[in-house]
Amino acid sequence: MDLIKINAFFLRLGQRIVRWRISAILGTLLLLALACAGLPRVQSDTNQENYFLEGDPLLQVRYHFENIFGNDDFCGVLAEAPDVFDPEFLRLLRRFG
């Protein structure tokens, strides 16, 4: 779109809003009242399982993790090595992940 046309559109829109300001304010308040009236019906579900399809491989891994550790919050592994940057040790860490 042309910048001049966009500016002309917003100029006309602003002029109409100022000309019909009482109607614009009342319309805005009406929309706000309708939105507020619907707020008690809004429900949210933040369970992460709802983001995956049934039988998703990530869910299966999660369930397996929960069976082993009792929850899915976190687990820690203490690994000791003489050199933490040794390629063999880094491969072992990758396999743990």
CSV table of N, CA and C in Angstrom, one decimal, residues 52-53 55-65:
chain,number,residue,atom,x,y,z
A,52,PHE,N,0.0,-31.8,23.7
A,52,PHE,CA,0.4,-32.9,22.9
A,52,PHE,C,-0.7,-33.8,22.5
A,53,LEU,N,-0.6,-34.6,21.4
A,53,LEU,CA,-1.6,-35.5,21.0
A,53,LEU,C,-1.4,-36.8,21.8
A,55,GLY,N,-0.5,-40.3,22.7
A,55,GLY,CA,0.4,-41.2,22.2
A,55,GLY,C,1.7,-40.6,21.6
A,56,ASP,N,1.8,-39.3,21.9
A,56,ASP,CA,3.0,-38.5,21.4
A,56,ASP,C,4.3,-39.1,22.0
A,57,PRO,N,5.3,-39.3,21.3
A,57,PRO,CA,6.6,-39.9,21.9
A,57,PRO,C,7.1,-39.1,23.1
A,58,LEU,N,7.0,-37.7,23.0
A,58,LEU,CA,7.4,-37.0,24.2
A,58,LEU,C,6.6,-37.2,25.4
A,59,LEU,N,5.3,-37.5,25.3
A,59,LEU,CA,4.5,-37.8,26.5
A,59,LEU,C,4.9,-39.2,27.0
A,60,GLN,N,5.2,-40.1,26.1
A,60,GLN,CA,5.6,-41.5,26.5
A,60,GLN,C,7.0,-41.4,27.3
A,61,VAL,N,7.9,-40.5,26.9
A,61,VAL,CA,9.1,-40.4,27.6
A,61,VAL,C,8.9,-39.7,28.9
A,62,ARG,N,8.0,-38.8,29.0
A,62,ARG,CA,7.6,-38.1,30.2
A,62,ARG,C,7.1,-39.1,31.2
A,63,TYR,N,6.1,-39.9,30.8
A,63,TYR,CA,5.5,-40.9,31.7
A,63,TYR,C,6.6,-41.9,32.2
A,64,HIS,N,7.5,-42.3,31.3
A,64,HIS,CA,8.6,-43.2,31.7
A,64,HIS,C,9.5,-42.5,32.8
A,65,PHE,N,9.8,-41.2,32.6
A,65,PHE,CA,10.6,-40.5,33.5
A,65,PHE,C,9.9,-40.4,34.9
